[in-house]
């Protein structure tokens, strides 16, 4: 009986070891996975006096870039940026606008958002990366392309534009490819925030809308 | 016998420490209105330029210049680069960083930026732009491990070149008050007969010392 117990224990530990080895082998053969997660600094911005609604789609919240390997000998890439996107955009938007309302549903005539002056909908339309093995340089690079829509409270488009962001990080001693791509993604996200914050009021249609919103606010303030 | 081995080991270590490749350095300096009594209680910030597509000013170089200045005059308060970039996000990112001192006036027109800069009490902003790159490498080396031991045989050589420029902006006058340029180059060697002996030319370190020393003379009342 005692002998049987010891054999069971040995068997269990053997099974655990075999499982561990299999997982190790599988992870070695699987894709390079990068989960981008970062906190972004509080922006030094003077808020625009509007109440902005923001809608993050489920695709945006869980944005993941998957790059299948071209050859059997190569490893693919899975870059998860969803959590970091939300963290960045919330940090930027909360500082950019006097009031921000996060919406659960996209604005439409059926589900209008009466409490907001307009709704901002960012989407990631493309992500590209380059690693030293591809480019023969000592730099990891990552590009992001966003499509941004500004709609009124019932979902009618007010403005629509594209925005790019770029991040790079040099090769470093003892740094894995995954860590380097993650670091480049954080630089790219910071760049996205900077690009949006600085250029938002310069988009012609947005500039026009801001003038109207400002005029509307002035009229409301002047009303007896 | 043991003493002899120890002596040999010490000699080898000392030789490796002493052997350094030759470096040629050139420093050009042009500064106006240096603070007569040093920067006093105000702070200075050293920032690396990172807007070029083909290179980034290395963070460790900026840190090296900072260490050089503070190592010789610890009364100079130098704001950490990352702290400054975070405090003034998004205005000093590669895409948005001001390229000329006149742009500071536009930045200071924004109350949020002005209050952050006031809280940091920054008097001088120093932009460091440049990098160190390997310009040439040749030679070969073979290493092996056998039952009797391990060893290498061969010869490698490479040359590095640094080119950095530090531009000093006076925050209160929103004007450029100095420009320091350093160019250094050096050849490193690695002969290996059983043990590889690196003879490294401290190209980047010399550039760091060159810029650091000139900045120290500008900022410090002691020098």
XYZ file of C-alpha atoms in Angstrom:
447
model
C 0.000 0.000 0.000
C 2.821 2.304 1.024
C 4.743 1.258 -2.068
C 1.738 2.051 -4.222
C 1.415 5.564 -2.659
C 5.054 6.327 -3.367
C 4.634 5.108 -6.945
C 1.587 7.366 -7.337
C 3.544 10.335 -6.048
C 6.415 9.536 -8.364
C 3.975 9.156 -11.217
C 2.322 12.498 -10.384
C 5.631 14.334 -10.233
C 6.727 12.636 -13.474
C 3.478 13.730 -15.115
C 3.904 17.293 -13.827
C 7.468 17.387 -15.127
C 6.373 16.022 -18.514
C 3.561 18.598 -18.675
C 5.984 21.385 -17.784
C 8.387 20.245 -20.477
C 5.584 20.095 -23.048
C 4.460 23.641 -22.126
C 8.043 24.827 -22.379
C 8.400 23.256 -25.802
C 5.051 24.668 -26.940
C 5.930 28.144 -25.728
C 9.221 27.879 -27.578
C 7.374 27.010 -30.789
C 4.471 29.447 -30.277
C 4.137 33.075 -31.166
C 5.968 35.928 -29.452
C 3.338 37.410 -27.165
C 3.504 41.002 -25.980
C 0.955 42.445 -23.581
C 1.389 46.206 -23.645
C 0.414 47.632 -20.305
C 1.484 51.004 -19.052
C 0.390 54.018 -17.082
C 0.701 57.326 -18.910
C 1.625 60.662 -17.349
C -1.010 63.242 -16.497
C -0.980 65.653 -19.475
C -0.262 69.348 -18.975
C -3.279 70.557 -20.977
C -5.837 73.290 -20.541
C -9.231 71.618 -20.922
C -11.461 72.567 -23.846
C -14.805 73.727 -22.396
C -17.018 71.037 -23.920
C -18.740 67.925 -22.641
C -17.325 65.164 -24.799
C -18.833 61.727 -25.078
C -16.394 58.899 -25.804
C -17.244 55.508 -27.158
C -14.665 52.708 -27.129
C -15.828 49.726 -29.171
C -15.208 46.193 -27.914
C -12.602 45.734 -30.688
C -10.787 48.822 -29.465
C -10.890 47.759 -25.810
C -9.415 44.384 -26.637
C -7.260 45.420 -29.578
C -4.838 42.631 -30.456
C -2.498 42.489 -33.412
C -1.732 39.007 -34.706
C 1.015 38.389 -37.242
C 1.193 34.835 -38.527
C 4.704 33.575 -39.344
C 5.504 33.424 -43.056
C 7.736 30.350 -42.732
C 7.580 27.324 -40.436
C 10.917 28.259 -38.935
C 9.686 31.728 -37.931
C 7.638 32.684 -34.889
C 4.577 34.868 -35.187
C 3.690 37.853 -33.058
C 0.693 38.623 -30.864
C 0.682 42.195 -29.590
C -2.142 43.046 -27.189
C -2.579 46.811 -26.900
C -6.222 47.020 -25.745
C -5.585 47.743 -22.039
C -2.874 50.283 -22.819
C -5.082 51.994 -25.443
C -7.840 52.517 -22.876
C -5.350 53.738 -20.261
C -3.809 56.234 -22.719
C -7.012 57.597 -24.215
C -8.738 57.984 -20.852
C -5.708 59.862 -19.493
C -5.531 62.166 -22.524
C -9.259 62.790 -22.951
C -9.897 63.460 -19.248
C -7.252 66.201 -19.414
C -8.319 67.578 -22.814
C -11.987 68.204 -22.167
C -13.790 69.886 -19.310
C -16.169 66.937 -18.978
C -15.932 63.463 -20.444
C -18.754 60.920 -20.502
C -17.855 57.343 -21.439
C -20.695 55.766 -23.376
C -21.672 52.110 -23.289
C -23.232 52.247 -26.741
C -22.329 53.977 -29.970
C -24.517 57.065 -30.469
C -27.496 56.643 -32.789
C -30.964 58.075 -33.276
C -32.299 55.187 -31.142
C -29.774 55.759 -28.346
C -28.959 59.497 -28.403
C -26.654 60.828 -25.690
C -28.367 64.000 -24.579
C -25.800 64.926 -21.940
C -22.885 65.315 -24.392
C -22.136 67.932 -27.076
C -20.495 65.401 -29.369
C -19.029 61.907 -29.337
C -15.484 60.836 -30.135
C -14.930 57.321 -31.473
C -11.307 56.198 -31.921
C -10.492 52.945 -33.722
C -7.152 51.291 -34.452
C -7.096 50.664 -38.185
C -3.553 49.323 -38.530
C -0.512 48.244 -36.575
C 2.859 47.450 -38.110
C 6.137 46.551 -36.502
C 9.740 46.015 -37.521
C 12.403 44.156 -35.603
C 16.181 44.124 -36.243
C 15.899 40.695 -37.894
C 13.657 42.264 -40.570
C 15.482 45.534 -41.141
C 19.143 44.914 -40.288
C 19.055 47.954 -38.017
C 19.476 47.982 -34.253
C 16.021 49.417 -33.672
C 12.598 47.968 -32.858
C 9.829 50.049 -34.422
C 6.063 50.113 -34.202
C 3.500 52.137 -36.141
C -0.133 52.650 -35.226
C -2.838 54.100 -37.436
C -6.087 55.364 -35.964
C -9.351 56.354 -37.585
C -11.082 58.933 -35.455
C -14.693 59.946 -35.798
C -16.434 62.879 -34.180
C -20.206 62.609 -34.287
C -23.091 64.534 -32.801
C -25.140 62.999 -30.004
C -27.279 61.032 -32.465
C -24.341 59.581 -34.375
C -24.326 61.929 -37.398
C -20.707 62.501 -38.467
C -19.161 65.897 -37.730
C -15.561 65.051 -38.607
C -13.514 62.031 -39.560
C -9.762 61.825 -39.906
C -6.812 59.449 -39.655
C -3.888 59.785 -37.301
C -0.598 57.913 -37.137
C 1.767 57.246 -34.262
C 5.289 55.912 -34.227
C 7.515 54.440 -31.568
C 11.021 53.042 -31.620
C 13.420 51.638 -29.107
C 17.055 50.641 -29.605
C 18.327 47.120 -29.142
C 19.604 46.685 -25.595
C 21.828 44.138 -23.909
C 19.860 41.288 -22.271
C 16.517 42.661 -23.518
C 14.179 40.181 -25.154
C 12.476 40.937 -28.476
C 9.113 40.920 -26.694
C 10.244 43.513 -24.138
C 11.683 45.694 -26.898
C 8.481 45.552 -28.982
C 6.500 46.334 -25.804
C 8.741 49.349 -25.134
C 8.356 50.565 -28.747
C 4.563 50.184 -28.403
C 4.561 52.378 -25.286
C 6.566 55.061 -27.137
C 4.083 54.797 -30.033
C 1.125 55.159 -27.666
C 2.698 58.222 -26.037
C 3.167 59.621 -29.525
C -0.474 58.879 -30.349
C -1.565 60.821 -27.258
C 0.719 63.734 -28.141
C -0.409 63.776 -31.764
C -4.077 63.741 -30.810
C -3.810 66.343 -28.048
C -1.844 68.805 -30.168
C -3.582 68.336 -33.491
C -7.225 67.777 -32.481
C -8.164 71.488 -32.548
C -6.296 71.918 -35.862
C -8.446 69.422 -37.813
C -10.500 71.821 -40.009
C -13.897 70.239 -39.312
C -13.117 70.000 -35.575
C -11.944 73.617 -35.494
C -15.231 74.655 -37.098
C -17.228 72.574 -34.639
C -15.274 73.986 -31.673
C -16.096 77.536 -32.816
C -19.784 76.620 -32.986
C -19.655 74.855 -29.610
C -17.925 77.880 -28.089
C -20.512 80.198 -29.656
C -23.315 77.991 -28.308
C -21.781 78.019 -24.820
C -21.409 81.829 -24.957
C -25.043 82.192 -25.992
C -26.186 79.931 -23.145
C -24.042 81.889 -20.678
C -25.386 85.221 -21.980
C -29.014 84.080 -21.764
C -30.903 85.666 -18.831
C 53.783 28.919 -7.025
C 50.471 30.251 -5.729
C 51.954 33.720 -5.265
C 53.270 33.659 -8.792
C 49.825 32.771 -10.214
C 48.214 35.520 -8.158
C 50.796 38.055 -9.328
C 50.195 37.019 -12.927
C 46.433 37.414 -12.469
C 46.849 40.858 -10.895
C 49.219 41.945 -13.665
C 46.796 40.751 -16.343
C 43.871 42.551 -14.697
C 45.945 45.736 -14.335
C 47.055 45.469 -17.963
C 43.474 45.110 -19.153
C 42.486 48.090 -16.987
C 45.341 50.249 -18.208
C 45.097 49.344 -21.894
C 42.803 51.711 -23.689
C 42.489 52.522 -27.328
C 43.343 56.021 -28.518
C 40.604 58.608 -28.908
C 40.736 61.845 -30.875
C 38.418 64.510 -29.524
C 37.473 67.988 -30.657
C 35.245 70.307 -28.628
C 33.879 73.607 -29.962
C 32.176 75.960 -27.572
C 30.273 79.166 -28.040
C 28.373 80.570 -25.058
C 27.048 83.984 -24.123
C 25.665 85.393 -20.886
C 26.728 82.595 -18.565
C 25.216 83.005 -15.082
C 27.923 84.833 -13.092
C 26.913 83.253 -9.795
C 25.923 79.888 -11.218
C 22.337 78.727 -11.579
C 21.717 79.041 -7.832
C 18.453 77.550 -6.625
C 17.013 77.228 -10.130
C 17.107 73.926 -11.940
C 18.481 72.795 -15.272
C 17.127 70.092 -17.520
C 19.112 67.994 -19.987
C 17.046 66.512 -22.803
C 18.006 64.243 -25.672
C 16.722 64.996 -29.172
C 14.829 62.021 -30.590
C 13.017 63.355 -33.627
C 15.430 62.089 -36.307
C 14.432 58.985 -38.212
C 17.887 57.392 -38.321
C 19.114 57.872 -34.771
C 18.121 58.740 -31.209
C 20.301 60.566 -28.728
C 21.064 57.800 -26.257
C 19.437 58.104 -22.811
C 22.615 56.809 -21.194
C 24.626 59.624 -22.819
C 22.276 62.253 -21.390
C 22.550 60.520 -18.006
C 26.357 60.446 -18.326
C 26.531 64.220 -18.938
C 24.210 64.766 -15.977
C 26.402 62.591 -13.751
C 29.540 64.408 -14.941
C 28.128 67.822 -14.011
C 26.614 66.746 -10.699
C 29.703 64.722 -9.803
C 31.803 67.895 -9.909
C 29.245 70.379 -8.573
C 26.397 68.818 -6.657
C 24.798 72.206 -5.978
C 23.498 72.271 -9.565
C 20.036 70.783 -9.588
C 19.431 68.855 -12.790
C 15.911 67.567 -13.339
C 15.778 63.916 -14.403
C 14.964 63.707 -18.130
C 12.082 61.250 -17.706
C 10.613 63.308 -14.849
C 10.610 66.448 -17.013
C 9.131 64.642 -20.035
C 6.356 63.153 -17.890
C 5.606 66.423 -16.110
C 5.256 68.262 -19.419
C 3.630 65.493 -21.435
C 2.699 65.843 -24.332
C 4.783 68.953 -25.160
C 8.304 67.478 -25.218
C 7.685 64.215 -27.071
C 9.761 63.656 -30.249
C 6.832 64.867 -32.386
C 5.975 67.950 -30.353
C 9.250 69.128 -28.785
C 10.091 72.772 -29.539
C 12.839 73.127 -32.133
C 13.720 76.767 -31.479
C 13.693 78.873 -28.295
C 10.936 81.125 -29.648
C 8.533 78.190 -29.310
C 8.913 78.356 -25.522
C 6.885 81.585 -25.531
C 3.987 79.764 -27.212
C 4.244 76.943 -24.682
C 4.328 79.311 -21.717
C 1.146 80.970 -23.015
C -0.677 77.856 -21.883
C -1.457 78.091 -18.157
C -1.100 74.308 -17.580
C 2.413 74.292 -19.083
C 3.469 77.536 -17.421
C 2.486 76.280 -13.962
C 4.384 72.995 -14.451
C 7.531 74.819 -15.577
C 7.192 77.256 -12.700
C 6.929 74.378 -10.209
C 10.109 72.836 -11.649
C 11.817 76.263 -11.530
C 13.774 75.506 -14.701
C 16.219 78.232 -15.744
C 18.125 76.438 -18.496
C 17.056 73.755 -20.921
C 19.910 71.936 -22.609
C 19.173 69.884 -25.710
C 21.696 67.207 -26.566
C 21.567 65.959 -30.129
C 23.768 63.282 -31.639
C 24.869 59.699 -31.295
C 27.766 57.278 -31.345
C 28.055 54.818 -34.166
C 30.369 52.065 -35.284
C 31.963 53.198 -38.517
C 34.147 50.203 -39.293
C 34.885 46.692 -38.000
C 37.214 43.979 -39.215
C 39.128 40.893 -38.090
C 37.999 37.531 -36.806
C 38.293 35.477 -33.676
C 37.745 31.800 -32.969
C 37.022 30.421 -29.536
C 36.941 26.780 -28.546
C 36.481 24.481 -25.567
C 38.366 21.217 -25.224
C 39.082 18.640 -22.504
C 42.239 20.537 -21.530
C 40.627 23.984 -21.367
C 39.143 26.820 -23.358
C 40.687 29.605 -25.357
C 40.380 32.089 -28.185
C 42.643 33.009 -31.051
C 42.355 35.893 -33.462
C 42.270 39.629 -33.758
C 39.382 42.073 -34.050
C 39.363 45.807 -34.501
C 36.612 48.391 -34.849
C 36.250 52.138 -34.869
C 33.559 54.294 -33.296
C 32.657 57.889 -33.922
C 30.635 60.239 -31.729
C 29.109 63.513 -32.756
C 27.062 65.454 -30.209
C 25.856 68.997 -29.937
C 24.462 70.611 -26.793
C 22.294 73.693 -27.266
C 21.556 75.801 -24.186
C 18.265 77.676 -23.972
C 17.597 80.284 -21.348
C 14.016 79.809 -20.217
C 13.525 83.265 -18.729
C 14.744 85.135 -21.837
C 13.510 82.454 -24.256
C 16.789 82.666 -26.122
C 19.664 80.428 -27.102
C 22.692 81.227 -24.953
C 25.201 78.609 -25.991
C 26.172 75.786 -28.286
C 28.786 73.123 -27.588
C 29.850 70.612 -30.185
C 32.038 67.585 -29.700
C 33.362 65.111 -32.213
C 35.339 62.096 -31.028
C 36.598 59.031 -32.786
C 38.678 56.079 -31.722
C 39.907 52.662 -32.704
C 39.443 49.656 -30.417
C 41.371 46.375 -30.644
C 40.819 42.880 -29.325
C 43.822 40.561 -29.757
C 43.276 37.052 -28.456
C 45.933 34.472 -27.758
C 44.098 32.066 -25.448
C 42.673 35.031 -23.494
C 41.038 37.928 -25.401
C 42.460 41.281 -24.312
C 40.062 44.116 -25.063
C 41.732 47.473 -25.737
C 38.660 49.668 -25.876
C 38.677 53.275 -27.009
C 36.263 55.196 -24.730
C 34.766 57.238 -27.556
C 31.364 57.904 -26.013
C 32.833 58.500 -22.546
C 35.276 61.087 -23.932
C 32.433 62.876 -25.739
C 30.431 62.837 -22.508
C 33.349 64.292 -20.528
C 33.958 66.947 -23.222
C 30.377 68.207 -23.270
C 29.965 67.751 -19.496
C 33.058 69.825 -18.736
C 31.984 72.735 -20.946
C 28.471 72.702 -19.522
C 29.918 72.619 -16.021
C 31.959 75.731 -16.779
C 28.835 77.454 -18.055
C 26.532 76.471 -15.199
C 28.779 76.359 -12.168
C 30.066 79.305 -10.167
C 32.995 77.168 -8.972
C 34.532 76.565 -12.406
